[in-house]
Coordinates of C-alpha atoms and ligand atoms in Angstrom, one line a residue:
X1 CA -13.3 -17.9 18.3
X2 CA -11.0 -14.9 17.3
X3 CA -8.1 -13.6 19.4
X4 CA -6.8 -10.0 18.8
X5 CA -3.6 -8.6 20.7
X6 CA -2.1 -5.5 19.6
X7 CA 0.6 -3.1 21.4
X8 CA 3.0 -5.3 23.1
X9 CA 6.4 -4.3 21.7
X10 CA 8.2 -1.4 21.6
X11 CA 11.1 -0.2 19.3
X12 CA 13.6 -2.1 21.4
X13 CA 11.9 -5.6 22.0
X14 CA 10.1 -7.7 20.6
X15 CA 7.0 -7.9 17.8
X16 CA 3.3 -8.4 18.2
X17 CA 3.1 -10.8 15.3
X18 CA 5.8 -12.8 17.0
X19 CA 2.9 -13.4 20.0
X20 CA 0.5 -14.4 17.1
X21 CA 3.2 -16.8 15.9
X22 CA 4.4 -18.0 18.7
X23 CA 0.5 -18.7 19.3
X24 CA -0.5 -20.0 16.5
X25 CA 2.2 -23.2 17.2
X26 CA 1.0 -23.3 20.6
X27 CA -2.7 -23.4 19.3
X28 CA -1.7 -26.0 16.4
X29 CA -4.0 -28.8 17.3
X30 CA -6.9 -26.8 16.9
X31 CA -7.8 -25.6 12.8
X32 CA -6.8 -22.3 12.8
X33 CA -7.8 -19.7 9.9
X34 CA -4.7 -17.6 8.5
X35 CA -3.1 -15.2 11.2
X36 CA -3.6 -11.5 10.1
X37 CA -1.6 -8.2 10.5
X38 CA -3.9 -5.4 10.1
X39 CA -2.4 -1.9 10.3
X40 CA -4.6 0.7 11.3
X41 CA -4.9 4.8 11.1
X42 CA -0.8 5.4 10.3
X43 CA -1.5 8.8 12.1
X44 CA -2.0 7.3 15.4
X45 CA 0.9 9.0 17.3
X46 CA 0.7 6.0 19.7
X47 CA 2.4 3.8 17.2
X48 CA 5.9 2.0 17.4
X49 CA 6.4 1.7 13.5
X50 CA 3.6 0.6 11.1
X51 CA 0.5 0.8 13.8
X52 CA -0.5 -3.1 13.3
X53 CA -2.7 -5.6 15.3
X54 CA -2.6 -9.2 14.8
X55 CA -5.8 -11.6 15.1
X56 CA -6.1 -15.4 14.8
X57 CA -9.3 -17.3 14.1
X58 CA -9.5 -20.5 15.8
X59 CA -12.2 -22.6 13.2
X60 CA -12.9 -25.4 15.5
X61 CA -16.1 -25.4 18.1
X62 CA -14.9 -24.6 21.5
X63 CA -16.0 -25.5 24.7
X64 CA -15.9 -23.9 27.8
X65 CA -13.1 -25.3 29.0
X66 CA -11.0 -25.1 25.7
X67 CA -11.9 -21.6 26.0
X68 CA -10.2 -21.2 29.1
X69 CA -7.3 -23.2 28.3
X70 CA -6.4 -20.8 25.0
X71 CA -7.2 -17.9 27.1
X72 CA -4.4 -19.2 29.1
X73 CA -2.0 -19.9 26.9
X74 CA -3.1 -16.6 24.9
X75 CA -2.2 -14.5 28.6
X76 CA 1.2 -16.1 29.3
X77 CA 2.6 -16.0 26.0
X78 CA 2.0 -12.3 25.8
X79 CA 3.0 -11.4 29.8
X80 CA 6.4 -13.2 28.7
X81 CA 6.6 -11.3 25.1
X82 CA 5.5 -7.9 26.0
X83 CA 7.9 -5.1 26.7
X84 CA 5.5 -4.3 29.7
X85 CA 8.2 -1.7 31.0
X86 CA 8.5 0.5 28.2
X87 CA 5.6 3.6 28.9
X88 CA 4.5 3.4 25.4
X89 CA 3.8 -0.1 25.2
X90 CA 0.1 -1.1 26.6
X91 CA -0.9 -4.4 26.1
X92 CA -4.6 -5.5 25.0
X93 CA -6.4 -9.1 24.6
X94 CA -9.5 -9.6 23.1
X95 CA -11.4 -13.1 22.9
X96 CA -14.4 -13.0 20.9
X97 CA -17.5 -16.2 20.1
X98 CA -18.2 -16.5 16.9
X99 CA -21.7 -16.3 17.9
X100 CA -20.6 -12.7 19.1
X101 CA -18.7 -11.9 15.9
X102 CA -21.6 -13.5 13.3
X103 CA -24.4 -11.1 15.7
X104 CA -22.4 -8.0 15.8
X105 CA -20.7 -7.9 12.1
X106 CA -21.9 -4.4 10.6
X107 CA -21.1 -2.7 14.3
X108 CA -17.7 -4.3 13.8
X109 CA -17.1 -3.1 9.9
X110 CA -18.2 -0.1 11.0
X111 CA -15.5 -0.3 13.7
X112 CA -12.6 -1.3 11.5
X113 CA -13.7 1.7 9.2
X114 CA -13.1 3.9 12.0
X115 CA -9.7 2.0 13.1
X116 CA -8.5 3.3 9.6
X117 CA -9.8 6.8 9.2
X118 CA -10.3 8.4 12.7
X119 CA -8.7 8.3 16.0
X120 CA -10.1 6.5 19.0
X121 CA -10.4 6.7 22.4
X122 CA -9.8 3.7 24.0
X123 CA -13.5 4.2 26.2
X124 CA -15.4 4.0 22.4
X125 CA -13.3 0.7 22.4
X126 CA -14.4 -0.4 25.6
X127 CA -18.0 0.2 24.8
X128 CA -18.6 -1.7 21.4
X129 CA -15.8 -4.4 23.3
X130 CA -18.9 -4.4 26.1
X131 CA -21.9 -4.5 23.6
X132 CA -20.7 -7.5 21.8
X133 CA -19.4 -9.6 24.6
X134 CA -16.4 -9.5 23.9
X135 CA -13.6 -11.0 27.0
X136 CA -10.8 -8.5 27.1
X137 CA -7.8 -7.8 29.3
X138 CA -6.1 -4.5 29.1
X139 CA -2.2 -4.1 30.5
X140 CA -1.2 -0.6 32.1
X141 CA -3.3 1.6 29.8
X142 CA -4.5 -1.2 27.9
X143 CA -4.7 1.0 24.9
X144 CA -4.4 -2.0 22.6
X145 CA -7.8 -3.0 22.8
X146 CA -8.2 -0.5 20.2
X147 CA -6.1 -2.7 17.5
X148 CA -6.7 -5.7 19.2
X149 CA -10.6 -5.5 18.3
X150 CA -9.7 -3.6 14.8
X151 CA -7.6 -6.9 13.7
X152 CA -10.9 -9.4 14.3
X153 CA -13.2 -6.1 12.7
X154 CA -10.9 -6.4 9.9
X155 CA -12.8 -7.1 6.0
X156 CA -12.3 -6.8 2.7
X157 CA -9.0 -6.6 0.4
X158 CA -6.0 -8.3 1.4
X159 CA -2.6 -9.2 0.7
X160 CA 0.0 -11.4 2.4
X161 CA 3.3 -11.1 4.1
X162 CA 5.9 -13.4 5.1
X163 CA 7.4 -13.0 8.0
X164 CA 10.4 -14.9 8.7
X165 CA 12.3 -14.7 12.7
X166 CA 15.8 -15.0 13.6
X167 CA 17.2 -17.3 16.2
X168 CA 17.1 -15.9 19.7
X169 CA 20.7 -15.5 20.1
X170 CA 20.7 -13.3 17.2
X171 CA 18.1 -11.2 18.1
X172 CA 20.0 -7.4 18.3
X173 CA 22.5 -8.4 16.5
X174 CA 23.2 -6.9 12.8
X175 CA 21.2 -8.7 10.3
X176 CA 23.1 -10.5 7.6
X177 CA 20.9 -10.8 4.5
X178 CA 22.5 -11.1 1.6
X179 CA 21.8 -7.8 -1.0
X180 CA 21.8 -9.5 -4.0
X181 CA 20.1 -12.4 -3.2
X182 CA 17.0 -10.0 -2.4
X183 CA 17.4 -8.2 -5.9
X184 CA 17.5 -12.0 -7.8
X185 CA 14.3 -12.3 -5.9
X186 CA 12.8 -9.6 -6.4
X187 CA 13.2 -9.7 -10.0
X188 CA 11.4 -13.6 -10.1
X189 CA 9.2 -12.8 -8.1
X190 CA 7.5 -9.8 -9.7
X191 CA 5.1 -8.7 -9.7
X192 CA 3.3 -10.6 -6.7
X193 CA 5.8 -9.8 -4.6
X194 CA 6.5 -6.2 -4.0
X195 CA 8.6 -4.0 -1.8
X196 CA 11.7 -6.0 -1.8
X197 CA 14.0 -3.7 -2.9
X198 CA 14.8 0.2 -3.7
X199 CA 16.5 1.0 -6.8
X200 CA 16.6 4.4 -6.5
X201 CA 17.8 4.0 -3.0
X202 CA 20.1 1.0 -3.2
X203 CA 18.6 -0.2 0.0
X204 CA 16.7 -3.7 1.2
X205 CA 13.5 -3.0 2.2
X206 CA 12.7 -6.6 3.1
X207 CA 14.4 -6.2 6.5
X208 CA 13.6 -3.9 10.0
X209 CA 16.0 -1.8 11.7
X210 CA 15.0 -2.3 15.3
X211 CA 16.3 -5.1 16.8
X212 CA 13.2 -7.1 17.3
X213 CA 13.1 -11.1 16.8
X214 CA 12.0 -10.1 12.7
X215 CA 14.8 -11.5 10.2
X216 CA 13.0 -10.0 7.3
X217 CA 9.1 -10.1 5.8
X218 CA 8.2 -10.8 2.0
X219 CA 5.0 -8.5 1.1
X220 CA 3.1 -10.4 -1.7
X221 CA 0.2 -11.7 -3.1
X222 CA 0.7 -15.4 -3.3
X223 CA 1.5 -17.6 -0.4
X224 CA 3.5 -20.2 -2.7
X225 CA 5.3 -17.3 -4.7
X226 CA 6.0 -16.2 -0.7
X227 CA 7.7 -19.4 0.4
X228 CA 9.7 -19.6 -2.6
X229 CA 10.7 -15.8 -2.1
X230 CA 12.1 -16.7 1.1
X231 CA 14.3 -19.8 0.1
X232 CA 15.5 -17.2 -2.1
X233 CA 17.2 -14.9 0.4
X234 CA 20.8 -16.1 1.9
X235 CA 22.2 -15.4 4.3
X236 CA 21.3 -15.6 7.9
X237 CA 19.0 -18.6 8.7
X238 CA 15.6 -18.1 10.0
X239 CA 14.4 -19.7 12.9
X240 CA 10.7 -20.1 11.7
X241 CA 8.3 -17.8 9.6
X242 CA 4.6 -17.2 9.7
X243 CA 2.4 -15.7 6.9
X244 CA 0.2 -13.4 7.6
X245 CA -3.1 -11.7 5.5
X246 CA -3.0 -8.6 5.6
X247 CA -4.4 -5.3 4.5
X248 CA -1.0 -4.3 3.4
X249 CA -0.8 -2.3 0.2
X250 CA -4.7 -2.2 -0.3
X251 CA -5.2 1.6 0.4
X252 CA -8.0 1.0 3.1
X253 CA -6.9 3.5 4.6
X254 CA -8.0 6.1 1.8
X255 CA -11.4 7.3 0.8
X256 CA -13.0 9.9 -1.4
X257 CA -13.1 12.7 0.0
X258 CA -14.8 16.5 -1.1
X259 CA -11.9 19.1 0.2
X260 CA -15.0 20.9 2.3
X261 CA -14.9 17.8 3.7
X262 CA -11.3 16.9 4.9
X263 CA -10.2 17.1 8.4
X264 CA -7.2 16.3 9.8
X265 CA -5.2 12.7 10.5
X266 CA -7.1 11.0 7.7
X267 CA -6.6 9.4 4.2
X268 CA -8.3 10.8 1.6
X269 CA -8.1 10.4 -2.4
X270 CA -9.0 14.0 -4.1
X271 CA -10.0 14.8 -7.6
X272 CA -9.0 18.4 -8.3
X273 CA -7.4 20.7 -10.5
X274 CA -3.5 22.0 -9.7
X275 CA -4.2 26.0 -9.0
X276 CA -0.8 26.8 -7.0
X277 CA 2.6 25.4 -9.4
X278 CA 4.7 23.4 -7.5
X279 CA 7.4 25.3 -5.2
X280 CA 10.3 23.7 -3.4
X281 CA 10.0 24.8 0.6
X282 CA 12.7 24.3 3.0
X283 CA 14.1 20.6 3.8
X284 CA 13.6 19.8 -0.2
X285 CA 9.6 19.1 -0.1
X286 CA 7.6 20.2 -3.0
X287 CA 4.2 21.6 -2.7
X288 CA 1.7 22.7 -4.4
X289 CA -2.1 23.1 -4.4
X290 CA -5.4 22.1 -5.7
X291 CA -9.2 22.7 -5.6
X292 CA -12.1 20.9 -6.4
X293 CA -14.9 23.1 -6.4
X294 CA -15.3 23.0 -2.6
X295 CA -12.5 24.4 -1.9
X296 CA -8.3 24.3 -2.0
X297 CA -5.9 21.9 -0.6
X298 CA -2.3 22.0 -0.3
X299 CA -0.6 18.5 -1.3
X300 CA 3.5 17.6 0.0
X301 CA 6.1 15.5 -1.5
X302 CA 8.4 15.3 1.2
X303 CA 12.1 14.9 0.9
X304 CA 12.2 11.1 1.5
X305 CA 10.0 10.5 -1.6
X306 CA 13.1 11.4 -3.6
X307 CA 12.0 11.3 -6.8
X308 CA 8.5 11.2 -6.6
X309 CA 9.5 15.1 -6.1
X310 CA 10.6 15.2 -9.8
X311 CA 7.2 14.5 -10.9
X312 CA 5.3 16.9 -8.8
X313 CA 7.3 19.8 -10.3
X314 CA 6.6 19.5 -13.7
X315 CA 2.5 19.6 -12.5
X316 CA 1.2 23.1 -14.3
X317 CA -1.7 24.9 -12.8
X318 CA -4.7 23.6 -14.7
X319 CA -3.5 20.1 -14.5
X320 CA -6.2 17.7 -13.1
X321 CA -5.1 15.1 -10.9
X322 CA -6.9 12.3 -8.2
X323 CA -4.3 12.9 -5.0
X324 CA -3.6 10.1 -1.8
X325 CA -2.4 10.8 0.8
X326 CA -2.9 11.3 4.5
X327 CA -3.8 14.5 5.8
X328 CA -1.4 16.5 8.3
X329 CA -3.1 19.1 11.1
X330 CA -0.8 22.1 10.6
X331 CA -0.8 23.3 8.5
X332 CA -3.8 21.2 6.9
X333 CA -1.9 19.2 3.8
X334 CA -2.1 16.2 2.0
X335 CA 1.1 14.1 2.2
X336 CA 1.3 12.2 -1.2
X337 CA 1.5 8.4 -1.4
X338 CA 0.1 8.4 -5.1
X339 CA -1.1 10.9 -7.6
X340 CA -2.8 10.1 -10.9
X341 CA -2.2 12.6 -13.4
X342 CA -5.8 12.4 -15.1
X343 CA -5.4 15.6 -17.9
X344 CA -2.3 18.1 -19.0
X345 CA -2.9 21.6 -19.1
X346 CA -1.6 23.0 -22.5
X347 CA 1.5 24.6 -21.6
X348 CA 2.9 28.0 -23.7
X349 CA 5.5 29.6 -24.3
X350 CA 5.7 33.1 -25.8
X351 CA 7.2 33.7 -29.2
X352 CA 10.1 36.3 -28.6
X353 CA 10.4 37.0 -32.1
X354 CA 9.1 40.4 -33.4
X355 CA 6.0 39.5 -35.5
X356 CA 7.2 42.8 -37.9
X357 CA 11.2 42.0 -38.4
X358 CA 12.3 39.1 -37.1
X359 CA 14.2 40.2 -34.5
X360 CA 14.3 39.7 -30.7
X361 CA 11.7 40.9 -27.8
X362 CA 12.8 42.2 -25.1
X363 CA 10.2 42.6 -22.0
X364 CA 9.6 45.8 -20.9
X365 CA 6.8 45.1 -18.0
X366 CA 3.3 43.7 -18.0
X367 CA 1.7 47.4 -18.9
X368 CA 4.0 48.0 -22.0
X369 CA 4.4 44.6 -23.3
X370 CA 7.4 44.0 -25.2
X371 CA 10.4 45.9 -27.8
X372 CA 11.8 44.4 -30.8
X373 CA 15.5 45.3 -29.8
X374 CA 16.1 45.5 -33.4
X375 CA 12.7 47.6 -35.3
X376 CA 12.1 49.2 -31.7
X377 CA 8.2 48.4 -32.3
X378 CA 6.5 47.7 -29.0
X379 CA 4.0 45.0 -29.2
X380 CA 1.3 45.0 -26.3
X381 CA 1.7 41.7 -24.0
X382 CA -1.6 40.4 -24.7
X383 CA -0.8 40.3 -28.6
X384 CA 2.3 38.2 -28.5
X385 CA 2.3 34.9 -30.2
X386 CA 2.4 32.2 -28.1
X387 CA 3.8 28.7 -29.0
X388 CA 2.6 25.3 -27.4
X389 CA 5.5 23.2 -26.0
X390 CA 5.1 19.8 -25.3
X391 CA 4.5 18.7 -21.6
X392 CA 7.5 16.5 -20.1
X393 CA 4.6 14.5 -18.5
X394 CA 3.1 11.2 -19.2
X395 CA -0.7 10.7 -17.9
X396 CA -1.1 7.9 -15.8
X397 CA -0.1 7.1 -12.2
X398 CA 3.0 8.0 -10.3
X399 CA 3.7 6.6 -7.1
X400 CA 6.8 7.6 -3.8
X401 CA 9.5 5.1 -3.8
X402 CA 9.3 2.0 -1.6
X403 CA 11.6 2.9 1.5
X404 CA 8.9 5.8 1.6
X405 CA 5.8 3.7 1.2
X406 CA 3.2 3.4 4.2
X407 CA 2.7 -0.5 4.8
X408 CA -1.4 0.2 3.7
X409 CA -0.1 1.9 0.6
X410 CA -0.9 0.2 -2.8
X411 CA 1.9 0.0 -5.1
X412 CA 1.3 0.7 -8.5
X413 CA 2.3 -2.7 -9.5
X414 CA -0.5 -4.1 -7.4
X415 CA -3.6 -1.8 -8.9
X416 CA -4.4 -4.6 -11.9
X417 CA -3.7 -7.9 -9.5
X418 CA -5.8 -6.9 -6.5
X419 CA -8.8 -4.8 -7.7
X420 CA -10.4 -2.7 -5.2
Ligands
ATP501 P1 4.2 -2.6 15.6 O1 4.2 -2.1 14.2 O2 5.6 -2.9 16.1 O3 3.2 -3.6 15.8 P2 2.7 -0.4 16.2 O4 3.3 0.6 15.3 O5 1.5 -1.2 15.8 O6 3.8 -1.4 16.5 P3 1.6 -0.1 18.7 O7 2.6 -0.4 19.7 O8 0.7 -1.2 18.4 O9 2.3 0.4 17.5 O10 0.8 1.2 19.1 C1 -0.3 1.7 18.4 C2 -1.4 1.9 19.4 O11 -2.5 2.7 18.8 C3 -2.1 0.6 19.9 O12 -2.3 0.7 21.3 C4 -3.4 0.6 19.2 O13 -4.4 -0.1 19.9 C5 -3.7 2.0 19.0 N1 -4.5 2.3 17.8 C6 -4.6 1.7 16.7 N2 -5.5 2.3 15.8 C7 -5.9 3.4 16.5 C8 -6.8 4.4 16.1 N3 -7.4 4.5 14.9 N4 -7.0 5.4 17.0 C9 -6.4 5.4 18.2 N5 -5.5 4.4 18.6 C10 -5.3 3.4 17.8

């Protein structure tokens, strides 16, 4: 039997995967699968932070009346850990039979796809939620159905994370994790655990800033490297931690994509040639654009990439690169997680010495070309020498820095460990 809640909390109170912890004690005597934390579309507007739903499998056969009783249990827990008077938090339940699950699994991939590339309504919910058989229980708007089902739909690559909660009478208070304790383990722990810390922005990434019951969470790949990460970290105790599989740094929520083909509030990964150079726009982003045949694209690093940005300018027009990102409506742009730089355009400059003396070129305007300041010869534009400088660009992949990383992002360090 799975259980899926998503969209209790709200940037003030509380955490969904403290429900799905708080649960999975309360549902300890049963054998119960790893709890999960899937994140969905991160352009969902709905969202509180990282737009994530949290499932538990219970393995055990149930009866009827077991049914009922974790229904119960499921129902209070959440009507006592919901911020139920904040307007954008709207609670929804969903208890599914394995029987349901086994007989309906391509209609739910199918679903989970769409949780991670498109927007949904909650009524498309409500109908697959109907067709399968699925018991649900929507609070106020109930919009959380939508996560609720995507977090039992969920398949395929996964990592872990860690997620360790502070004592209640902590809970608002100002964390106290102790800095270098979280570089020490970052530096063990690497590279299965990742996300820890930012170097280039001096800043712990392990912890939240909204005072819900979360001390910190460990992203990794290893549940023992996880428990050891977090007898690492001094500092303030926890009260009890959970780990959770996740589709955390996987990239689900990228695909493929033609340029003819992208529409808006998706993740896409493009191959295409750079055919704008890069240009700094107001607010310190870098942009520039690309074309695959189908048509062009424009791709933004935005300021809190840092960076990342440093990269992006050097990119020539001619360059071929694979872009990912999610795309932004207006104006229609791909905001970079990742780019692989796949080929360097040769890059020239022109030889500003006169070919006859020696002496300087001045330029004198594309029709004329240029003057040798010195022998006053004019040499047409399209006859000057030009001279190959070396790119200041290594091939290979480049990635934004941690504190600007999507929670579904793969890191870099991850692409070898966890093959797509
Ligand atoms: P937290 O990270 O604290 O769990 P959150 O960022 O996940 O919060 P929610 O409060 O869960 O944010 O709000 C996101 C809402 O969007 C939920 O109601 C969820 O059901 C819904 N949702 C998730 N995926 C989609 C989607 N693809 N299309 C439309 N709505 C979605």
């Amino acid at each position: 039997m799975f259980i899926g809640i998503d969209d209790t909390d709200s940037r003030e109170r509380y955490c969904t995967t403290y429900i799905a912890t708080l649960l999975m004690e309360e549902l300890s005597n049963y054998k119960l699968d790893d709890p999960r934390l899937i994140r969905f579309n991160p352009m969902v507007k709905y969202k509180t932070r990282g737009n994530g739903g949290v499932a538990i499998r219970i393995l055990d056969k149930v009866d009827e009346r077991d049914k009922e009783e974790i229904k119960d249990i499921t129902l209070k827990i959440i009507e006592k850990y919901s911020d139920m008077d904040n307007d954008n938090t709207n609670p929804g339940v969903v208890f599914l039979d394995e029987e349901n699950y086994r007989n309906n699994i391509n209609l739910l991939r199918d679903y989970y796809k769409k949780t991670l590339f498109d927007i949904l309504d909650i009524n498309f919910a409500e109908d697959i939620l109907k067709k399968i058989n699925a018991d649900y229980y929507k609070f106020k708007l109930g919009r959380g159905i939508i996560g609720a089902l995507g977090a039992i739909a969920f398949f395929g690559d996964y990592t872990y994370e860690l997620i360790a909660y502070r004592k209640k009478e902590n809970w608002g208070k100002k964390r106290r994790i102790d800095k270098e304790s979280v570089i020490i383990m970052d530096k063990e722990t690497f590279p299965y655990t990742y996300d820890n810390y930012d170097y280039e922005n001096d800043k712990i990434l392990i912890a939240p800033n909204t005072p819900c019951p979360v001390l910190f969470g460990i992203r990794g790949i290893d549940k023992d490297i996880l428990i050891k990460a977090m007898e690492m970290i001094k500092g303030e105790e926890p009260e009890r931690f959970m780990i959770f599989k996740t589709n955390h740094g996987t990239d689900a929520h990228l695909r493929r994509m033609k340029i003819k083909d992208i529409y808006p509030n998706t993740g896409v990964i493009v191959y295409g040639k750079v055919v704008n150079n890069p240009k700094d726009i107001e607010g310190g982003h870098v942009i520039f654009k690309i074309s695959d045949g189908t048509g062009e694209i424009s791709c933004a690093a935005y300021e809190p990439t840092k960076g990342f940005r440093e990269i992006i300018r050097k990119l020539i027009v001619g360059d071929y690169v694979a872009v990912y990102g999610t795309v932004r409506e207006e104006p229609l742009t791909i905001n970079l997680e990742k780019i692989k730089i796949l080929r360097l355009e040769k890059k020239y400059i022109l030889d500003k010495r006169c070919p006859f003396c020696g002496g300087t070129l001045k330029a004198k305007g594309k029709k004329v070309g240029f003057k040798c300041r010195k022998c006053k010869k004019v040499i047409k534009y399209d006859k000057i020498k030009k001279i190959e400088v070396e790119r200041d660009l290594k091939i290979g992949f480049y990635e934004v820095p941690g504190s600007a990383r999507r929670h579904l992002s793969k890191p870099i360090q991850l692409i070898d460990l966890v093959e797509k």
